[in-house]
CSV table of C-alpha atoms in Angstrom, one decimal:
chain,number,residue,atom,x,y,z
A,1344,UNK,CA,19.7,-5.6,10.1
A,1345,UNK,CA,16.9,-4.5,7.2
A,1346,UNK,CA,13.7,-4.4,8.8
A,1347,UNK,CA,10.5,-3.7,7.0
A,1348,UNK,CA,6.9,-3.5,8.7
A,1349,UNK,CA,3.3,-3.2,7.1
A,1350,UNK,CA,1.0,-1.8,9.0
A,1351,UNK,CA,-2.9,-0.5,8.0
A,1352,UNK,CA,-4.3,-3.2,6.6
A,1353,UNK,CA,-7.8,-4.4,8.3
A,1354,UNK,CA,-11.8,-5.2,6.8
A,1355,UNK,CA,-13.1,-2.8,4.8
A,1356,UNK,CA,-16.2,-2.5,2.6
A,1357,UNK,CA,-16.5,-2.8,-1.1
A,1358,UNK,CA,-15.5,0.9,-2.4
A,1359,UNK,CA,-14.0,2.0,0.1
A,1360,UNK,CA,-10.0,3.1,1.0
A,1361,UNK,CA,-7.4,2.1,2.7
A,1362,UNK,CA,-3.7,3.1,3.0
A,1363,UNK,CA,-1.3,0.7,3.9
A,1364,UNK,CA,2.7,1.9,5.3
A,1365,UNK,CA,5.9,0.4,5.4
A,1366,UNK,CA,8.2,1.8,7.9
A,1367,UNK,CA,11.8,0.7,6.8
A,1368,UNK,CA,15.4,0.7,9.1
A,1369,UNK,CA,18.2,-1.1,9.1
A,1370,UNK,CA,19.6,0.6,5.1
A,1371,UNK,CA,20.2,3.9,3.7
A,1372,UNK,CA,16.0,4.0,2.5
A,1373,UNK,CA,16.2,6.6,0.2
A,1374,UNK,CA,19.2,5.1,-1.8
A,1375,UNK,CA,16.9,2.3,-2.7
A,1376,UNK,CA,13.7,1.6,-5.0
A,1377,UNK,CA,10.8,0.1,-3.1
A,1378,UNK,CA,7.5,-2.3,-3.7
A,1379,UNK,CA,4.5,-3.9,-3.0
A,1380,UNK,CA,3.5,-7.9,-3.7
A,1381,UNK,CA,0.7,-9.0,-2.5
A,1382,UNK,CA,-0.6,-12.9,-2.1
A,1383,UNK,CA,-4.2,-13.6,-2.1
A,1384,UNK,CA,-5.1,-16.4,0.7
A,1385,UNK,CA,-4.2,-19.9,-0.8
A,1386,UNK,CA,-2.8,-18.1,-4.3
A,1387,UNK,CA,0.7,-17.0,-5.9
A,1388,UNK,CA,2.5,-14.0,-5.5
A,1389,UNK,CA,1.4,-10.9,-7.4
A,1390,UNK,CA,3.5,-8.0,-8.2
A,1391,UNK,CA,1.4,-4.4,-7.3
A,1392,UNK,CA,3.1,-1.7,-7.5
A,1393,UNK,CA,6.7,-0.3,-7.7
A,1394,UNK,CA,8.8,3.4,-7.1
A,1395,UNK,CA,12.3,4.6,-7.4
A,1396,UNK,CA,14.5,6.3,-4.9
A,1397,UNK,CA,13.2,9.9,-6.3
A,1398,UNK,CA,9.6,8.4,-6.7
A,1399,UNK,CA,10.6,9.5,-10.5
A,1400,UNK,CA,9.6,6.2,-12.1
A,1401,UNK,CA,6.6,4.6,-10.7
A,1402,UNK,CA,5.0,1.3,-11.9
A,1403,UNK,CA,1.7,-0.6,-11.6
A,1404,UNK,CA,0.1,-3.9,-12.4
A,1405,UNK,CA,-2.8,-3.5,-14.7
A,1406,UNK,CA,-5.0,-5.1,-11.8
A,1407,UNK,CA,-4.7,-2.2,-9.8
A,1408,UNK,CA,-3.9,0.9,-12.1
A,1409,UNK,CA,-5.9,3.9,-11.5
A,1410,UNK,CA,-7.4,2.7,-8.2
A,1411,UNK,CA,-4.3,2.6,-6.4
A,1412,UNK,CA,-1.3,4.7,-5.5
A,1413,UNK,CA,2.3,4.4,-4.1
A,1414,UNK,CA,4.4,6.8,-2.4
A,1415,UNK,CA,7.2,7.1,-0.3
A,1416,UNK,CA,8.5,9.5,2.3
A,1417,UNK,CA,12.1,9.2,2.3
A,1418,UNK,CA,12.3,12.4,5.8
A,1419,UNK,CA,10.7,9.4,7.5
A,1420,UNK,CA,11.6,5.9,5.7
A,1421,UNK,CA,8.0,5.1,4.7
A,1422,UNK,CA,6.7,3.7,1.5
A,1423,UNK,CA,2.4,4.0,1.3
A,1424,UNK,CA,-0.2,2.5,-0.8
A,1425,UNK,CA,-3.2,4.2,-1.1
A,1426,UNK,CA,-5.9,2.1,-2.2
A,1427,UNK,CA,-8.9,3.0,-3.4
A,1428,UNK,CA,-12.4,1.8,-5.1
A,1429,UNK,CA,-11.4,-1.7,-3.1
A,1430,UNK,CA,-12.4,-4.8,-4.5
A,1431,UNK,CA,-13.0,-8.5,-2.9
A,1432,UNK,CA,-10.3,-9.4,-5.3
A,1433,UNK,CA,-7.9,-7.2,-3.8
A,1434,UNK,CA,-8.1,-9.2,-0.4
A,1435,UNK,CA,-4.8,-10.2,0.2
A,1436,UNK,CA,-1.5,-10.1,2.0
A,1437,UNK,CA,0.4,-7.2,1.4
A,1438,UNK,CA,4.0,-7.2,1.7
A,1439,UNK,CA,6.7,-4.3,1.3
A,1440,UNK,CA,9.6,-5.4,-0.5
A,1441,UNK,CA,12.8,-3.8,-1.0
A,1442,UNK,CA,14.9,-3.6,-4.4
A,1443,UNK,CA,18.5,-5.1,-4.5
A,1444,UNK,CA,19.5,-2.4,-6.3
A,1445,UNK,CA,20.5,1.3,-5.5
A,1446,UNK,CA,19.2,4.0,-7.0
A,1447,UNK,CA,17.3,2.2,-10.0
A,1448,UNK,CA,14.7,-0.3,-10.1
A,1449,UNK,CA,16.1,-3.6,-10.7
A,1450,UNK,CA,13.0,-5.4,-9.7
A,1451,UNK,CA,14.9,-7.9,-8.0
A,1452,UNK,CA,13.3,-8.0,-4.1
A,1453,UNK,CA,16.4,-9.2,-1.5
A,1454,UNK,CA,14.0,-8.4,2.0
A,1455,UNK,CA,10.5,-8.9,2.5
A,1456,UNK,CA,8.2,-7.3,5.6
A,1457,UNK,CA,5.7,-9.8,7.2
A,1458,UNK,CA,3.1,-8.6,5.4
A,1459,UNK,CA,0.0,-6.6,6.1
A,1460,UNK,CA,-3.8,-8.4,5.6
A,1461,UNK,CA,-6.3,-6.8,3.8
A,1462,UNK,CA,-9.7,-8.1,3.4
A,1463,UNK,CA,-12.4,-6.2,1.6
A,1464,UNK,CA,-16.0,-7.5,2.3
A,1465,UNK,CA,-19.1,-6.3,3.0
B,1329,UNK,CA,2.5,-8.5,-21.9
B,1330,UNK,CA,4.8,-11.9,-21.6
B,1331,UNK,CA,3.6,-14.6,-19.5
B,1332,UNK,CA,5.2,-16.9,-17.4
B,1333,UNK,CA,4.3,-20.3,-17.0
B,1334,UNK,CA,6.5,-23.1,-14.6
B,1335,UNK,CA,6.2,-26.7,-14.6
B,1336,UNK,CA,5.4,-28.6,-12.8
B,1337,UNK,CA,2.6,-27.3,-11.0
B,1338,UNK,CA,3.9,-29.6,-8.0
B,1339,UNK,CA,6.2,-32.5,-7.7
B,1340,UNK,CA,7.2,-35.0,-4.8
B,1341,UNK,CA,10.9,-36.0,-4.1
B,1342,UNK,CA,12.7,-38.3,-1.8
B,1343,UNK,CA,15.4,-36.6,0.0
B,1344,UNK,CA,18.5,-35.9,-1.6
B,1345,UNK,CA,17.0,-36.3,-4.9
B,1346,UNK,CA,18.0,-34.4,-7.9
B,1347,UNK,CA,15.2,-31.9,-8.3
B,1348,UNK,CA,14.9,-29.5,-11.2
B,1349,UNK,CA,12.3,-27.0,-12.2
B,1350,UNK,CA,11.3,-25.4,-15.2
B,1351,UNK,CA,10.6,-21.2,-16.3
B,1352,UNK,CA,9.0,-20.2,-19.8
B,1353,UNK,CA,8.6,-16.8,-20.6
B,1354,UNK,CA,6.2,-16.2,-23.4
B,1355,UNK,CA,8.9,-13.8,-25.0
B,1356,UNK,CA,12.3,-13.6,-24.5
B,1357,UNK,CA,13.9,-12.0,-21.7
B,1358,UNK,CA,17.1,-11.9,-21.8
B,1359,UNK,CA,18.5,-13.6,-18.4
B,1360,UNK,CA,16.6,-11.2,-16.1
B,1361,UNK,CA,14.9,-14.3,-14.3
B,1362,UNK,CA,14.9,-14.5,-10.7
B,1363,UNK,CA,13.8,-17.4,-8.2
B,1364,UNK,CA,12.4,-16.8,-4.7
B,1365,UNK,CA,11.4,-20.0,-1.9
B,1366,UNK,CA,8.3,-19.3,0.1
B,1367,UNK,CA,7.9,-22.0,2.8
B,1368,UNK,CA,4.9,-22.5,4.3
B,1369,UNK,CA,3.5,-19.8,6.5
B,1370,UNK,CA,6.7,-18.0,5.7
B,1371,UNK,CA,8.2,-14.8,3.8
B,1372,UNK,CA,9.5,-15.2,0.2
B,1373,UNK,CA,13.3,-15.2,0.0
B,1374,UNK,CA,15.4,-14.4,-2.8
B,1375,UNK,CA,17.3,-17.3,-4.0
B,1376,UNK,CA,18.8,-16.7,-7.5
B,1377,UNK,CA,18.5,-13.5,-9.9
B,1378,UNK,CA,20.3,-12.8,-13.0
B,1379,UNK,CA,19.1,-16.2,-13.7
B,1380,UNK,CA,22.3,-17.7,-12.0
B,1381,UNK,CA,24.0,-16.2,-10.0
B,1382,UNK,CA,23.2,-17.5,-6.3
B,1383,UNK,CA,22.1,-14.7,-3.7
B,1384,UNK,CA,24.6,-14.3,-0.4
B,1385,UNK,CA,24.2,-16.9,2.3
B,1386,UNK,CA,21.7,-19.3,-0.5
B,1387,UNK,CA,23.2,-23.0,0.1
B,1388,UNK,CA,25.4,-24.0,-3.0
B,1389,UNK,CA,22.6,-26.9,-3.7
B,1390,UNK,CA,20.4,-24.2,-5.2
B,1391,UNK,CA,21.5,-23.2,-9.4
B,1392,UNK,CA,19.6,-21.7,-11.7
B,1393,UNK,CA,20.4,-21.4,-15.5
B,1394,UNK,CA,18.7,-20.1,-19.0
B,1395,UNK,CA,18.3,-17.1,-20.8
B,1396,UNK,CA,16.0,-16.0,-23.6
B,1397,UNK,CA,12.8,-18.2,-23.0
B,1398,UNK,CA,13.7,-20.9,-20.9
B,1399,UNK,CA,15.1,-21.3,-17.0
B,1400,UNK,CA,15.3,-23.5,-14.6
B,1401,UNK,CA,16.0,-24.0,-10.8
B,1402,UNK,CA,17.9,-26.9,-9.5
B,1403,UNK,CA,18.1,-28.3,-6.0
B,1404,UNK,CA,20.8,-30.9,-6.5
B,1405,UNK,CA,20.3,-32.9,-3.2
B,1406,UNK,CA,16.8,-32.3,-1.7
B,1407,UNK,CA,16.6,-31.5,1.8
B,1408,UNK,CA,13.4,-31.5,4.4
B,1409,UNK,CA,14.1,-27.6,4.7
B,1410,UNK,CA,13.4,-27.5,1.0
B,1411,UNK,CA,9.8,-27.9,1.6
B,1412,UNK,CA,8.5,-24.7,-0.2
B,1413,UNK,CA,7.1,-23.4,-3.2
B,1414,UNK,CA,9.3,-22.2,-5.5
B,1415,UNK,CA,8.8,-19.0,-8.0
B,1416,UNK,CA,9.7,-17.4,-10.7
B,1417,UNK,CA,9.9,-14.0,-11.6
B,1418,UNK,CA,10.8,-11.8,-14.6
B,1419,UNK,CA,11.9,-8.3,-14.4
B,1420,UNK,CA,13.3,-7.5,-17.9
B,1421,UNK,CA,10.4,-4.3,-17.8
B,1422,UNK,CA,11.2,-3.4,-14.0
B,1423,UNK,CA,9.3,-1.9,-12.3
B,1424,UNK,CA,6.6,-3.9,-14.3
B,1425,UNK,CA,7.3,-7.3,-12.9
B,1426,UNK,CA,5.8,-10.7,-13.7
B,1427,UNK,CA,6.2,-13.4,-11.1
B,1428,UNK,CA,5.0,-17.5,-12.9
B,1429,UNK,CA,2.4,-19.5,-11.1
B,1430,UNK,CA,4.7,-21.6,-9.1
B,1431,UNK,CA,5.6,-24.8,-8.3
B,1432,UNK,CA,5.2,-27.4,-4.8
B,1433,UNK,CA,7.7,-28.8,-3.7
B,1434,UNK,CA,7.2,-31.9,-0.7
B,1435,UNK,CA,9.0,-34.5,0.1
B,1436,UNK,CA,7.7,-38.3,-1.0
């Protein structure tokens, strides 16, 4: 069974950092290209950020471009963001979202985590 | 960048009511359209990519069709469980992904 779980989200200050995981079981993780959506309280879903299997081709939405940054740890089955300069527009739900297709990025998501909160506020 | 825009914004149906929804993509993009259901409180779920072809385990009332510019998402007998809002999502430029504003679905 695919599993995916958030974790690290929480309150945080105006211009500050956070990093946000996804630990991932249940497929062959480093066959796969891996993202982050994210759904502001009450809004639609917005598309963050995106990497391949080899973190080769990395993608961001122009929202967030510059001030934040996705890894992955394939040893361990993690995928990261690390966000930084945090804005109160980037309060959200963070999900981890897996791509349908192996080894490149289709951009199609077939499993979703829970999600992860973030709020940023002062 | 292309823009998607879905209509309408929400729409109330009786149950087993033909219900269709419309895509526009701002540009064309080919038929790399896909459609997830987000009920209430709930995880989006993949229903239709490719901008047909139905995702394993999806019941057969779902169907999407289009290509180029213009998509949509049929449920062909609504159901109580079909309670959701319903996106779109283009990913002809993966791994730059656009998903459309979405659209309410209840039951009247």
């Amino acid at each position: 069974e695919v599993q995916l779980v958030e974790s690290g989200g929480g309150l945080v200050q105006p211009g500050r950092s956070l990093r946000l995981s996804c630990a991932a079981s249940g497929f062959t993780f480093d066959d796969y290209a891996m993202h982050w959506v994210r759904q502001a309280p009450g809004k639609g879903l917005e598309w963050v950020s995106g990497i391949s299997w080899n973190s080769g081709s990395i993608g961001y939405a122009d929202s967030v471009k510059g001030r934040f940054t996705i890894s992955r740890d394939n040893a361990k089955n993690s995928l990261y963001l690390q966000m930084n300069s945090l804005r109160a527009e980037d309060t959200a739900l963070y999900y981890c979202a897996k791509d349908m297709e192996s080894v490149v990025i289709s951009g199609v998501f077939d499993y979703w985590g829970q999600g992860t909160l973030v709020t940023v506020s002062s | 960048d292309i823009q998607m825009t879905q209509s309408p914004s929400s729409l109330s149906a009786s149950v087993g009511d033909r219900v269709t929804i419309t895509c526009r993509a701002s540009q064309g993009i080919s038929n790399y359209l896909a459609w997830y259901q987000q009920k209430p409180g709930k995880v989006p779920k993949l229903l239709i990519y490719a901008a047909s072809t139905l995702q394993s385990g999806v019941p057969s009332r779902f169907s999407g069709s289009g290509s180029g510019t213009d998509f949509t998402l049929t449920i062909s007998s609504l159901q109580p469980e079909d309670v959701a809002t319903y996106y779109c999502q283009k990913y002809n430029s993966a791994p730059r992904i656009t998903f459309g504003p979405g659209t309410k679905v209840d039951i009247k």
